């Protein structure tokens, strides 16, 4: 056994200093890691069949919680109206009645996400990704060091086909393309019959909002959704589920608990 007095005093100080610096270093690393996680900006991908209420929730989250919402439909229209290179290419496909390639949609989303980097607002992606190919592109994109500050989370709006059919049968939308607010003759009536509360435009019923079309859309959507969600699950991405059959306010409260 070595006595305490036999160890040189300088050696004792050196050992103590090394331990102290090591301790400080570990603490700093933990704090840096914690700060890095806290500084990540959240990207929420909303999944839900047409009529599930995800669009309505996205609008409310943008207004009340500060989310920036991406609608690929709006993004396509904006690029065409501005005459961007992507917009011109996109218009070419649309004018020919051809499907827009996944790669083109993903390119527009990438440009949009790059533009959002200067903003601290969390993001909601509504309508993207629509295919497994787009989901793969999104995951690859977010693995890029330029997007290392973004954290991906998926929220699924669970709803039965019968409920979707009933909702859409009672759905009205604002005819103003810049507004497109959604109303329900059952649960969200406008203050003035047939008139949008937000912009005063006329409310209309979409021509494809009929039972046969809705059932077909639901079938197609469900198959695609399962493929995409399975892919996200395999990648270890968080997937949360909300019962979309609840009243609108309860769905919103469930959403807020998920994104806290």
JSON list of C-alpha atoms in Angstrom, two decimals, residues 149-250:
[
{"chain": "A", "resi": 149, "resn": "UNK", "atom": "CA", "xyz": [-31.08, 21.91, -38.17]},
{"chain": "A", "resi": 150, "resn": "UNK", "atom": "CA", "xyz": [-34.34, 20.27, -39.28]},
{"chain": "A", "resi": 151, "resn": "UNK", "atom": "CA", "xyz": [-36.02, 17.46, -37.35]},
{"chain": "A", "resi": 152, "resn": "UNK", "atom": "CA", "xyz": [-38.68, 15.32, -39.07]},
{"chain": "A", "resi": 153, "resn": "UNK", "atom": "CA", "xyz": [-41.82, 14.04, -37.35]},
{"chain": "A", "resi": 154, "resn": "UNK", "atom": "CA", "xyz": [-44.91, 12.41, -38.88]},
{"chain": "A", "resi": 155, "resn": "UNK", "atom": "CA", "xyz": [-48.50, 12.86, -37.69]},
{"chain": "A", "resi": 156, "resn": "UNK", "atom": "CA", "xyz": [-51.21, 10.52, -38.99]},
{"chain": "A", "resi": 157, "resn": "UNK", "atom": "CA", "xyz": [-54.90, 11.48, -38.90]},
{"chain": "A", "resi": 158, "resn": "UNK", "atom": "CA", "xyz": [-56.74, 8.18, -38.44]},
{"chain": "A", "resi": 159, "resn": "UNK", "atom": "CA", "xyz": [-60.29, 8.11, -39.83]},
{"chain": "A", "resi": 160, "resn": "UNK", "atom": "CA", "xyz": [-62.74, 5.55, -41.23]},
{"chain": "A", "resi": 161, "resn": "UNK", "atom": "CA", "xyz": [-63.98, 5.63, -44.82]},
{"chain": "A", "resi": 162, "resn": "UNK", "atom": "CA", "xyz": [-67.63, 6.14, -43.77]},
{"chain": "A", "resi": 163, "resn": "UNK", "atom": "CA", "xyz": [-66.69, 9.23, -41.78]},
{"chain": "A", "resi": 164, "resn": "UNK", "atom": "CA", "xyz": [-64.76, 10.68, -44.71]},
{"chain": "A", "resi": 165, "resn": "UNK", "atom": "CA", "xyz": [-67.70, 10.15, -47.09]},
{"chain": "A", "resi": 166, "resn": "UNK", "atom": "CA", "xyz": [-70.08, 11.84, -44.65]},
{"chain": "A", "resi": 167, "resn": "UNK", "atom": "CA", "xyz": [-67.77, 14.80, -44.09]},
{"chain": "A", "resi": 168, "resn": "UNK", "atom": "CA", "xyz": [-67.14, 15.46, -47.76]},
{"chain": "A", "resi": 169, "resn": "UNK", "atom": "CA", "xyz": [-70.84, 15.19, -48.55]},
{"chain": "A", "resi": 170, "resn": "UNK", "atom": "CA", "xyz": [-71.30, 18.16, -46.20]},
{"chain": "A", "resi": 171, "resn": "UNK", "atom": "CA", "xyz": [-68.19, 20.09, -47.25]},
{"chain": "A", "resi": 172, "resn": "UNK", "atom": "CA", "xyz": [-68.13, 23.56, -48.78]},
{"chain": "A", "resi": 173, "resn": "UNK", "atom": "CA", "xyz": [-65.00, 25.43, -49.88]},
{"chain": "A", "resi": 174, "resn": "UNK", "atom": "CA", "xyz": [-64.27, 29.07, -50.62]},
{"chain": "A", "resi": 175, "resn": "UNK", "atom": "CA", "xyz": [-64.10, 29.68, -54.38]},
{"chain": "A", "resi": 176, "resn": "UNK", "atom": "CA", "xyz": [-61.33, 32.26, -53.87]},
{"chain": "A", "resi": 177, "resn": "UNK", "atom": "CA", "xyz": [-58.14, 30.43, -54.93]},
{"chain": "A", "resi": 178, "resn": "UNK", "atom": "CA", "xyz": [-56.06, 32.51, -52.52]},
{"chain": "A", "resi": 179, "resn": "UNK", "atom": "CA", "xyz": [-58.30, 31.58, -49.58]},
{"chain": "A", "resi": 180, "resn": "UNK", "atom": "CA", "xyz": [-59.85, 28.13, -50.14]},
{"chain": "A", "resi": 181, "resn": "UNK", "atom": "CA", "xyz": [-61.17, 27.99, -46.56]},
{"chain": "A", "resi": 182, "resn": "UNK", "atom": "CA", "xyz": [-63.13, 24.82, -45.80]},
{"chain": "A", "resi": 183, "resn": "UNK", "atom": "CA", "xyz": [-66.52, 24.69, -44.07]},
{"chain": "A", "resi": 184, "resn": "UNK", "atom": "CA", "xyz": [-68.92, 21.96, -42.98]},
{"chain": "A", "resi": 185, "resn": "UNK", "atom": "CA", "xyz": [-72.70, 22.08, -43.04]},
{"chain": "A", "resi": 186, "resn": "UNK", "atom": "CA", "xyz": [-72.55, 19.94, -39.89]},
{"chain": "A", "resi": 187, "resn": "UNK", "atom": "CA", "xyz": [-69.68, 21.12, -37.71]},
{"chain": "A", "resi": 188, "resn": "UNK", "atom": "CA", "xyz": [-68.35, 24.40, -39.14]},
{"chain": "A", "resi": 189, "resn": "UNK", "atom": "CA", "xyz": [-71.05, 26.51, -40.72]},
{"chain": "A", "resi": 190, "resn": "UNK", "atom": "CA", "xyz": [-70.19, 30.00, -42.04]},
{"chain": "A", "resi": 191, "resn": "UNK", "atom": "CA", "xyz": [-71.61, 32.97, -40.15]},
{"chain": "A", "resi": 192, "resn": "UNK", "atom": "CA", "xyz": [-73.52, 33.97, -43.29]},
{"chain": "A", "resi": 193, "resn": "UNK", "atom": "CA", "xyz": [-74.97, 31.17, -45.40]},
{"chain": "A", "resi": 194, "resn": "UNK", "atom": "CA", "xyz": [-72.97, 30.53, -48.56]},
{"chain": "A", "resi": 195, "resn": "UNK", "atom": "CA", "xyz": [-70.37, 33.21, -47.80]},
{"chain": "A", "resi": 196, "resn": "UNK", "atom": "CA", "xyz": [-66.77, 32.75, -46.58]},
{"chain": "A", "resi": 197, "resn": "UNK", "atom": "CA", "xyz": [-66.13, 34.26, -43.14]},
{"chain": "A", "resi": 198, "resn": "UNK", "atom": "CA", "xyz": [-62.54, 35.10, -44.05]},
{"chain": "A", "resi": 199, "resn": "UNK", "atom": "CA", "xyz": [-62.74, 36.82, -47.43]},
{"chain": "A", "resi": 200, "resn": "UNK", "atom": "CA", "xyz": [-66.43, 37.22, -48.24]},
{"chain": "A", "resi": 201, "resn": "UNK", "atom": "CA", "xyz": [-66.27, 35.08, -51.37]},
{"chain": "A", "resi": 202, "resn": "UNK", "atom": "CA", "xyz": [-68.88, 32.54, -52.39]},
{"chain": "A", "resi": 203, "resn": "UNK", "atom": "CA", "xyz": [-68.77, 29.01, -50.94]},
{"chain": "A", "resi": 204, "resn": "UNK", "atom": "CA", "xyz": [-69.06, 26.18, -53.43]},
{"chain": "A", "resi": 205, "resn": "UNK", "atom": "CA", "xyz": [-69.18, 22.38, -53.50]},
{"chain": "A", "resi": 206, "resn": "UNK", "atom": "CA", "xyz": [-66.39, 20.72, -55.45]},
{"chain": "A", "resi": 207, "resn": "UNK", "atom": "CA", "xyz": [-67.54, 18.77, -58.49]},
{"chain": "A", "resi": 208, "resn": "UNK", "atom": "CA", "xyz": [-65.58, 15.69, -57.41]},
{"chain": "A", "resi": 209, "resn": "UNK", "atom": "CA", "xyz": [-67.03, 15.68, -53.88]},
{"chain": "A", "resi": 210, "resn": "UNK", "atom": "CA", "xyz": [-69.38, 12.78, -54.53]},
{"chain": "A", "resi": 211, "resn": "UNK", "atom": "CA", "xyz": [-69.53, 9.38, -52.83]},
{"chain": "A", "resi": 212, "resn": "UNK", "atom": "CA", "xyz": [-68.12, 7.27, -55.66]},
{"chain": "A", "resi": 213, "resn": "UNK", "atom": "CA", "xyz": [-65.14, 9.54, -56.27]},
{"chain": "A", "resi": 214, "resn": "UNK", "atom": "CA", "xyz": [-64.47, 9.93, -52.53]},
{"chain": "A", "resi": 215, "resn": "UNK", "atom": "CA", "xyz": [-64.45, 6.16, -51.93]},
{"chain": "A", "resi": 216, "resn": "UNK", "atom": "CA", "xyz": [-62.04, 5.64, -54.81]},
{"chain": "A", "resi": 217, "resn": "UNK", "atom": "CA", "xyz": [-59.74, 8.41, -53.55]},
{"chain": "A", "resi": 218, "resn": "UNK", "atom": "CA", "xyz": [-59.81, 6.91, -50.06]},
{"chain": "A", "resi": 219, "resn": "UNK", "atom": "CA", "xyz": [-58.81, 3.47, -51.38]},
{"chain": "A", "resi": 220, "resn": "UNK", "atom": "CA", "xyz": [-55.92, 4.86, -53.42]},
{"chain": "A", "resi": 221, "resn": "UNK", "atom": "CA", "xyz": [-54.78, 7.15, -50.61]},
{"chain": "A", "resi": 222, "resn": "UNK", "atom": "CA", "xyz": [-54.80, 4.38, -47.98]},
{"chain": "A", "resi": 223, "resn": "UNK", "atom": "CA", "xyz": [-52.56, 2.11, -50.08]},
{"chain": "A", "resi": 224, "resn": "UNK", "atom": "CA", "xyz": [-50.06, 4.90, -50.74]},
{"chain": "A", "resi": 225, "resn": "UNK", "atom": "CA", "xyz": [-50.13, 6.11, -47.14]},
{"chain": "A", "resi": 226, "resn": "UNK", "atom": "CA", "xyz": [-49.31, 2.66, -45.76]},
{"chain": "A", "resi": 227, "resn": "UNK", "atom": "CA", "xyz": [-46.33, 2.33, -48.10]},
{"chain": "A", "resi": 228, "resn": "UNK", "atom": "CA", "xyz": [-44.94, 5.72, -47.07]},
{"chain": "A", "resi": 229, "resn": "UNK", "atom": "CA", "xyz": [-45.54, 5.23, -43.34]},
{"chain": "A", "resi": 230, "resn": "UNK", "atom": "CA", "xyz": [-43.84, 1.82, -43.45]},
{"chain": "A", "resi": 231, "resn": "UNK", "atom": "CA", "xyz": [-40.84, 3.47, -45.09]},
{"chain": "A", "resi": 232, "resn": "UNK", "atom": "CA", "xyz": [-40.67, 6.19, -42.41]},
{"chain": "A", "resi": 233, "resn": "UNK", "atom": "CA", "xyz": [-41.01, 3.57, -39.68]},
{"chain": "A", "resi": 234, "resn": "UNK", "atom": "CA", "xyz": [-38.11, 1.56, -41.14]},
{"chain": "A", "resi": 235, "resn": "UNK", "atom": "CA", "xyz": [-36.01, 4.74, -41.03]},
{"chain": "A", "resi": 236, "resn": "UNK", "atom": "CA", "xyz": [-36.78, 5.20, -37.33]},
{"chain": "A", "resi": 237, "resn": "UNK", "atom": "CA", "xyz": [-38.77, 8.39, -37.86]},
{"chain": "A", "resi": 238, "resn": "UNK", "atom": "CA", "xyz": [-41.30, 9.25, -35.16]},
{"chain": "A", "resi": 239, "resn": "UNK", "atom": "CA", "xyz": [-44.91, 8.61, -36.21]},
{"chain": "A", "resi": 240, "resn": "UNK", "atom": "CA", "xyz": [-47.73, 9.87, -34.00]},
{"chain": "A", "resi": 241, "resn": "UNK", "atom": "CA", "xyz": [-51.41, 9.10, -34.54]},
{"chain": "A", "resi": 242, "resn": "UNK", "atom": "CA", "xyz": [-54.45, 11.28, -33.86]},
{"chain": "A", "resi": 243, "resn": "UNK", "atom": "CA", "xyz": [-58.05, 10.10, -34.00]},
{"chain": "A", "resi": 244, "resn": "UNK", "atom": "CA", "xyz": [-59.57, 12.43, -36.59]},
{"chain": "A", "resi": 245, "resn": "UNK", "atom": "CA", "xyz": [-63.09, 11.30, -35.69]},
{"chain": "A", "resi": 246, "resn": "UNK", "atom": "CA", "xyz": [-63.00, 13.53, -32.60]},
{"chain": "A", "resi": 247, "resn": "UNK", "atom": "CA", "xyz": [-64.58, 17.01, -32.64]},
{"chain": "A", "resi": 248, "resn": "UNK", "atom": "CA", "xyz": [-62.33, 19.59, -34.34]},
{"chain": "A", "resi": 249, "resn": "UNK", "atom": "CA", "xyz": [-61.22, 21.26, -31.08]},
{"chain": "A", "resi": 250, "resn": "UNK", "atom": "CA", "xyz": [-60.29, 17.90, -29.52]}
]
